[in-house]
Backbone as JSON, one array per atom type, in Angstrom:
{
  "sequence": "MMIKTVKRAGIGFLFGMATGILLFGLISLTTQEKNYYVSSVLIDTVGDRNFSLFLQMLLTGIIGMASYAGFGFYDIEHWDMIRSGFVHLIVICPVIVPCVYGLGLISDVSDLLITFTIIILLYFSLWLCRYIVYKIQIKSLNIMQNMISNKKMD",
  "N": [[0.82, -1.19, 0.0], [1.97, 1.24, 0.75], [3.97, 1.59, -1.17], [2.42, 1.86, -3.44], [1.11, 4.27, -2.82], [3.28, 6.03, -2.77], [4.08, 5.87, -5.44], [1.78, 6.94, -6.62], [1.94, 9.51, -5.57], [4.25, 10.51, -6.83], [3.47, 10.43, -9.56], [1.28, 12.13, -9.35], [2.57, 14.51, -8.65], [3.93, 15.1, -11.04], [1.73, 15.36, -12.81], [0.49, 17.52, -11.55], [2.38, 19.58, -11.91], [2.35, 19.77, -14.72], [-0.33, 20.45, -15.14], [-0.41, 22.91, -13.82], [1.29, 24.49, -15.44], [-0.15, 24.41, -17.84], [-2.59, 25.56, -16.99], [-1.82, 28.2, -16.14], [-0.76, 29.02, -18.52], [-3.04, 29.1, -20.17], [-4.46, 31.06, -18.75], [-2.76, 33.27, -19.09], [-2.91, 33.57, -21.84], [-5.57, 34.26, -22.22], [-5.76, 36.65, -20.89], [-4.1, 38.38, -22.15], [-1.46, 38.69, -21.26], [2.12, 38.99, -21.09], [3.64, 37.16, -19.84], [3.94, 34.2, -20.37], [2.85, 31.08, -19.21], [3.61, 31.55, -16.57], [2.64, 32.87, -13.47], [1.78, 36.22, -13.26], [1.48, 37.65, -10.92], [3.02, 36.17, -9.19], [5.55, 36.56, -10.32], [5.81, 39.3, -9.87], [5.9, 39.26, -7.08], [8.1, 37.59, -6.42], [10.13, 38.45, -8.15], [11.94, 37.38, -9.97], [11.74, 35.78, -13.04], [12.42, 33.12, -13.78], [12.81, 31.82, -11.28], [10.26, 32.18, -10.34], [8.81, 30.55, -12.08], [9.9, 28.08, -11.35], [9.03, 27.97, -8.64], [6.27, 28.04, -9.03], [5.88, 25.63, -10.44], [6.7, 23.87, -8.46], [4.79, 24.34, -6.38], [2.32, 23.77, -7.68], [2.87, 21.15, -8.3], [2.99, 20.04, -5.74], [0.32, 20.31, -4.99], [-0.87, 18.55, -6.85], [0.42, 16.19, -6.07], [-0.48, 15.78, -3.41], [-3.22, 15.55, -3.89], [-3.45, 13.33, -5.65], [-2.06, 11.28, -4.32], [-3.65, 11.07, -2.13], [-5.74, 9.55, -2.97], [-5.41, 7.09, -1.97], [-6.98, 6.72, 0.23], [-9.31, 5.71, -0.75], [-8.69, 3.11, -1.12], [-8.92, 1.77, 1.23], [-10.52, -0.85, 2.46], [-12.64, -1.31, 4.3], [-13.9, 1.1, 4.48], [-16.54, 3.16, 3.35], [-17.44, 4.86, 0.24], [-18.23, 7.5, 0.71], [-17.16, 8.18, 3.21], [-14.41, 7.82, 2.67], [-14.09, 9.73, 0.64], [-14.75, 12.11, 2.01], [-12.74, 12.24, 4.01], [-10.51, 12.39, 2.35], [-10.96, 14.88, 1.09], [-10.84, 16.57, 3.34], [-8.18, 16.23, 4.03], [-6.74, 17.17, 1.78], [-7.47, 19.85, 1.45], [-6.11, 21.59, 3.41], [-3.63, 21.51, 2.21], [-3.93, 22.45, -0.39], [-4.92, 25.13, -0.17], [-2.82, 26.81, 1.08], [-0.89, 26.51, -0.94], [-2.16, 27.6, -3.19], [-2.44, 30.17, -2.25], [0.28, 30.82, -2.1], [0.83, 30.88, -4.8], [-0.23, 33.25, -5.47], [-2.88, 33.6, -6.03], [-4.84, 34.07, -4.2], [-5.97, 36.82, -2.54], [-7.66, 38.09, -0.78], [-10.48, 37.64, 1.49], [-12.74, 37.06, -0.06], [-11.58, 35.92, -2.34], [-10.58, 33.63, -1.14], [-12.96, 32.31, -0.4], [-14.04, 31.88, -2.94], [-12.06, 30.19, -3.94], [-12.35, 27.94, -2.2], [-14.95, 27.21, -2.96], [-14.57, 26.5, -5.65], [-12.78, 24.36, -5.3], [-14.41, 22.54, -3.89], [-16.51, 22.14, -5.74], [-15.11, 21.07, -7.97], [-14.03, 18.84, -6.7], [-16.34, 17.43, -5.95], [-17.38, 16.82, -8.51], [-15.34, 15.17, -9.53], [-15.45, 13.13, -7.62], [-18.01, 12.15, -8.13], [-17.65, 11.13, -10.71], [-15.82, 9.05, -10.14], [-17.5, 7.5, -8.52], [-19.46, 6.7, -10.35], [-17.88, 5.16, -12.09], [-17.03, 3.13, -10.31], [-19.53, 2.01, -9.74], [-20.25, 0.95, -12.25], [-18.19, -0.93, -12.52], [-18.77, -2.64, -10.39], [-21.26, -3.59, -11.21], [-20.52, -5.02, -13.53], [-18.87, -6.95, -12.36], [-20.76, -8.32, -10.8], [-22.34, -9.4, -12.84], [-20.46, -11.12, -14.02], [-20.03, -12.83, -11.86], [-22.58, -13.99, -11.59], [-22.7, -15.36, -14.03], [-20.65, -17.23, -13.68], [-21.59, -18.64, -11.45], [-23.9, -19.72, -12.55], [-22.83, -21.45, -14.45], [-21.62, -23.31, -12.8], [-23.82, -24.54, -11.69], [-24.82, -25.92, -13.77]],
  "CA": [[0.0, 0.0, 0.0], [2.85, 2.4, 0.83], [4.63, 1.75, -2.47], [1.38, 2.38, -4.34], [0.89, 5.67, -2.47], [4.46, 6.79, -3.21], [3.98, 5.97, -6.9], [0.72, 7.91, -6.91], [2.44, 10.84, -5.23], [5.16, 10.92, -7.9], [2.67, 10.71, -10.75], [0.49, 13.32, -9.05], [3.46, 15.67, -8.72], [4.14, 15.41, -12.46], [0.47, 15.87, -13.35], [0.27, 18.83, -10.96], [3.24, 20.54, -12.61], [1.84, 19.95, -16.08], [-1.6, 21.17, -15.04], [-0.1, 24.29, -13.47], [1.8, 25.18, -16.63], [-1.27, 24.55, -18.76], [-3.55, 26.5, -16.43], [-1.32, 29.56, -16.22], [-0.65, 29.34, -19.95], [-4.38, 29.51, -20.63], [-4.78, 32.34, -18.11], [-1.99, 34.34, -19.72], [-3.41, 33.77, -23.2], [-6.88, 34.92, -22.2], [-5.65, 38.0, -20.32], [-3.14, 39.12, -22.98], [-0.22, 38.96, -20.55], [3.33, 38.58, -21.79], [4.3, 36.16, -19.01], [3.34, 32.92, -20.68], [3.07, 29.92, -18.34], [4.01, 31.94, -15.22], [1.74, 33.83, -12.85], [2.37, 37.56, -13.18], [1.5, 38.01, -9.5], [4.18, 35.49, -8.61], [6.74, 37.25, -10.81], [5.9, 40.57, -9.14], [6.25, 38.98, -5.69], [9.44, 37.01, -6.33], [11.06, 39.33, -8.85], [12.69, 36.67, -11.01], [10.81, 34.95, -13.83], [12.82, 31.7, -13.72], [12.5, 31.31, -9.95], [8.8, 32.15, -10.26], [8.38, 29.34, -12.78], [10.26, 26.95, -10.48], [8.14, 27.98, -7.49], [4.94, 27.68, -9.52], [5.88, 24.2, -10.72], [6.79, 23.18, -7.18], [3.52, 24.44, -5.66], [1.28, 23.01, -8.37], [3.24, 19.76, -8.14], [2.58, 19.63, -4.39], [-1.13, 20.15, -5.04], [-1.13, 17.3, -7.57], [0.91, 15.07, -5.27], [-1.4, 15.55, -2.29], [-4.52, 15.12, -4.4], [-3.4, 11.99, -6.23], [-1.66, 10.31, -3.29], [-4.79, 10.93, -1.22], [-6.69, 8.55, -3.45], [-5.19, 5.88, -1.18], [-8.1, 6.55, 1.17], [-10.34, 4.89, -1.41], [-8.25, 1.71, -1.1], [-9.23, 1.18, 2.54], [-11.67, -1.67, 2.09], [-13.78, -1.24, 5.21], [-14.48, 2.44, 4.42], [-17.38, 3.39, 2.18], [-16.93, 5.95, -0.61], [-18.5, 8.82, 1.3], [-16.16, 8.4, 4.26], [-13.12, 7.99, 2.0], [-14.09, 11.02, -0.05], [-14.74, 13.21, 2.97], [-11.4, 12.3, 4.61], [-9.61, 12.86, 1.29], [-11.19, 16.31, 0.94], [-10.33, 17.23, 4.54], [-6.72, 16.16, 4.02], [-6.11, 17.95, 0.71], [-7.76, 21.3, 1.56], [-5.02, 22.33, 4.04], [-2.47, 21.55, 1.31], [-4.25, 23.25, -1.57], [-5.11, 26.55, 0.12], [-1.55, 27.55, 1.17], [-0.22, 26.51, -2.25], [-2.85, 28.58, -4.04], [-2.04, 31.48, -1.72], [1.66, 31.03, -2.53], [0.82, 31.21, -6.23], [-0.73, 34.61, -5.62], [-4.25, 33.58, -6.52], [-5.72, 34.49, -3.11], [-5.51, 38.08, -1.95], [-8.56, 38.5, 0.3], [-11.42, 36.62, 1.95], [-13.61, 36.65, -1.17], [-10.81, 34.97, -3.15], [-10.52, 32.37, -0.39], [-14.26, 31.65, -0.54], [-14.13, 31.41, -4.33], [-11.16, 29.04, -4.05], [-13.0, 26.8, -1.56], [-16.09, 26.81, -3.79], [-14.03, 25.8, -6.83], [-12.24, 23.08, -4.84], [-15.51, 21.64, -3.55], [-17.22, 21.76, -6.98], [-14.25, 20.13, -8.71], [-13.92, 17.6, -5.95], [-17.6, 16.71, -6.06], [-17.52, 16.24, -9.85], [-14.42, 14.04, -9.64], [-15.99, 12.06, -6.79], [-19.15, 11.59, -8.84], [-17.1, 10.3, -11.79], [-15.3, 7.81, -9.53], [-18.64, 6.73, -8.06], [-20.07, 6.08, -11.54], [-16.96, 4.1, -12.54], [-17.14, 2.01, -9.37], [-20.84, 1.39, -9.92], [-20.16, 0.15, -13.48], [-17.32, -2.07, -12.23], [-19.5, -3.57, -9.52], [-22.29, -4.23, -12.03], [-19.89, -6.03, -14.39], [-18.45, -8.06, -11.49], [-21.95, -9.1, -10.46], [-22.71, -10.17, -14.03], [-19.5, -12.22, -14.14], [-20.28, -13.77, -10.78], [-23.79, -14.74, -11.95], [-22.35, -16.29, -15.12], [-19.84, -18.32, -13.11], [-22.43, -19.47, -10.58], [-24.82, -20.45, -13.43], [-22.07, -22.55, -15.07], [-21.39, -24.33, -11.78], [-25.06, -25.25, -11.47], [-25.09, -26.81, -14.94]],
  "C": [[0.87, 1.26, 0.0], [3.55, 2.65, -0.51], [3.65, 2.33, -3.49], [1.13, 3.86, -4.08], [2.07, 6.53, -2.92], [4.46, 6.94, -4.73], [2.91, 6.98, -7.31], [1.19, 9.33, -6.64], [3.38, 11.36, -6.33], [4.42, 11.27, -9.18], [1.84, 11.97, -10.55], [1.32, 14.59, -9.11], [3.68, 16.08, -10.17], [2.88, 15.98, -13.1], [0.17, 17.27, -12.82], [1.11, 19.9, -11.65], [2.71, 20.82, -14.01], [0.54, 20.75, -16.08], [-1.37, 22.63, -14.71], [0.41, 25.08, -14.66], [0.68, 25.41, -17.62], [-2.26, 25.59, -18.28], [-3.06, 27.94, -16.54], [-1.05, 29.98, -17.66], [-1.98, 29.81, -20.52], [-4.79, 30.85, -20.03], [-4.04, 33.48, -18.81], [-2.44, 34.59, -21.15], [-4.74, 34.52, -23.21], [-6.81, 36.34, -21.65], [-4.64, 38.86, -21.06], [-1.89, 39.52, -22.21], [0.96, 38.48, -21.38], [4.11, 37.52, -21.01], [3.67, 34.79, -19.24], [3.8, 31.86, -19.7], [3.52, 30.27, -16.93], [3.03, 32.99, -14.71], [2.43, 35.19, -12.74], [2.43, 38.05, -11.74], [2.71, 37.39, -8.83], [5.48, 36.15, -9.06], [6.92, 38.58, -10.07], [6.34, 40.34, -7.69], [7.69, 38.53, -5.56], [10.48, 37.91, -7.0], [11.81, 38.67, -9.99], [11.75, 35.7, -11.73], [11.15, 33.47, -13.72], [12.51, 31.1, -12.36], [10.99, 31.23, -9.74], [8.25, 30.9, -10.93], [8.69, 28.11, -11.95], [9.31, 26.84, -9.3], [6.72, 27.57, -7.88], [4.86, 26.18, -9.79], [5.93, 23.39, -9.44], [5.44, 23.18, -6.46], [2.41, 23.67, -6.36], [1.59, 21.51, -8.34], [2.84, 19.22, -6.78], [1.07, 19.43, -4.33], [-1.49, 18.83, -5.71], [-0.72, 16.08, -6.76], [-0.05, 14.76, -4.13], [-2.73, 15.01, -2.78], [-4.48, 13.68, -4.88], [-2.99, 10.94, -5.2], [-2.8, 10.07, -2.31], [-5.83, 9.95, -1.71], [-6.49, 7.21, -2.74], [-6.29, 5.65, -0.15], [-9.2, 5.69, 0.56], [-9.96, 3.41, -1.41], [-8.51, 1.03, 0.24], [-10.57, 0.46, 2.4], [-12.86, -1.53, 3.02], [-14.38, 0.16, 5.31], [-15.39, 2.52, 3.2], [-16.86, 4.62, 1.42], [-17.15, 7.32, 0.0], [-17.47, 9.14, 2.38], [-14.78, 8.64, 3.64], [-13.03, 9.36, 1.33], [-14.02, 12.19, 0.89], [-13.36, 13.36, 3.62], [-10.4, 12.83, 3.59], [-9.74, 14.38, 1.12], [-10.63, 17.09, 2.13], [-8.81, 17.25, 4.56], [-6.12, 17.08, 2.95], [-6.39, 19.45, 0.81], [-6.65, 22.07, 2.27], [-3.73, 22.36, 3.21], [-2.73, 22.51, 0.16], [-4.28, 24.74, -1.25], [-3.79, 27.3, 0.29], [-0.79, 27.59, -0.16], [-0.85, 27.53, -3.19], [-2.53, 30.0, -3.57], [-0.61, 31.81, -2.16], [1.78, 31.36, -4.01], [0.29, 32.61, -6.5], [-2.16, 34.69, -6.13], [-5.27, 33.98, -5.45], [-5.16, 35.78, -2.52], [-6.41, 38.58, -0.83], [-9.54, 37.38, 0.6], [-12.33, 36.15, 0.81], [-12.88, 35.68, -2.11], [-10.71, 33.62, -2.46], [-11.83, 31.61, -0.51], [-14.46, 31.12, -1.95], [-13.26, 30.17, -4.52], [-11.79, 27.8, -3.41], [-14.19, 26.31, -2.38], [-15.61, 26.03, -5.0], [-13.51, 24.43, -6.43], [-13.37, 22.09, -4.58], [-16.28, 21.21, -4.8], [-16.39, 20.79, -7.81], [-14.16, 18.79, -8.01], [-15.19, 16.77, -6.08], [-17.75, 16.09, -7.45], [-16.56, 15.07, -10.06], [-14.92, 12.85, -8.81], [-17.16, 11.37, -7.49], [-18.69, 10.7, -10.0], [-16.56, 8.98, -11.24], [-16.45, 6.91, -9.07], [-19.3, 6.0, -9.23], [-19.2, 4.94, -12.05], [-17.05, 2.89, -11.62], [-18.46, 1.27, -9.53], [-20.85, 0.48, -11.16], [-19.31, -1.09, -13.23], [-18.04, -3.1, -11.37], [-20.58, -4.31, -10.31], [-21.68, -5.31, -12.92], [-19.37, -7.21, -13.56], [-19.62, -8.93, -11.08], [-22.42, -9.95, -11.63], [-21.78, -11.36, -14.19], [-19.73, -13.27, -13.07], [-21.53, -14.61, -11.06], [-23.5, -15.75, -13.05], [-21.58, -17.49, -14.58], [-20.71, -19.22, -12.24], [-23.44, -20.27, -11.42], [-24.11, -21.62, -14.1], [-21.82, -23.66, -14.07], [-22.64, -25.15, -11.53], [-25.35, -26.22, -12.61], [-24.21, -27.98, -14.88]]
}
């Protein structure tokens, strides 16, 4: 279980970095900024574009790592999906909020509330997707089990 979590954390870190670059690239393209792939707020805060990019990749990687490694809560067999999902959300929120603040995306309380709303909406939609996938998997396993039990009766 620990090896699986460490692998998830590594993959999550890479996905987080890639998502961060893509996200800030799209933001800079839509706002006509000249700082492609780097937060202009972060550049203004840090002062150096290269270090800002490094810091941005590090923080978005940490977000991805915490989010993806936290999927290990779903592997605890005696927990239902609601409990696993709630614990996962409670664990990743204290990681996401400081990282988003470090990226310069939160400047006041309204930004914090917007960030929490976005996190909860994204989390709920991802949880719903996982729930649908699990439901489909369980249905196919039940069909396979019925087929096997019918063959044994014959």
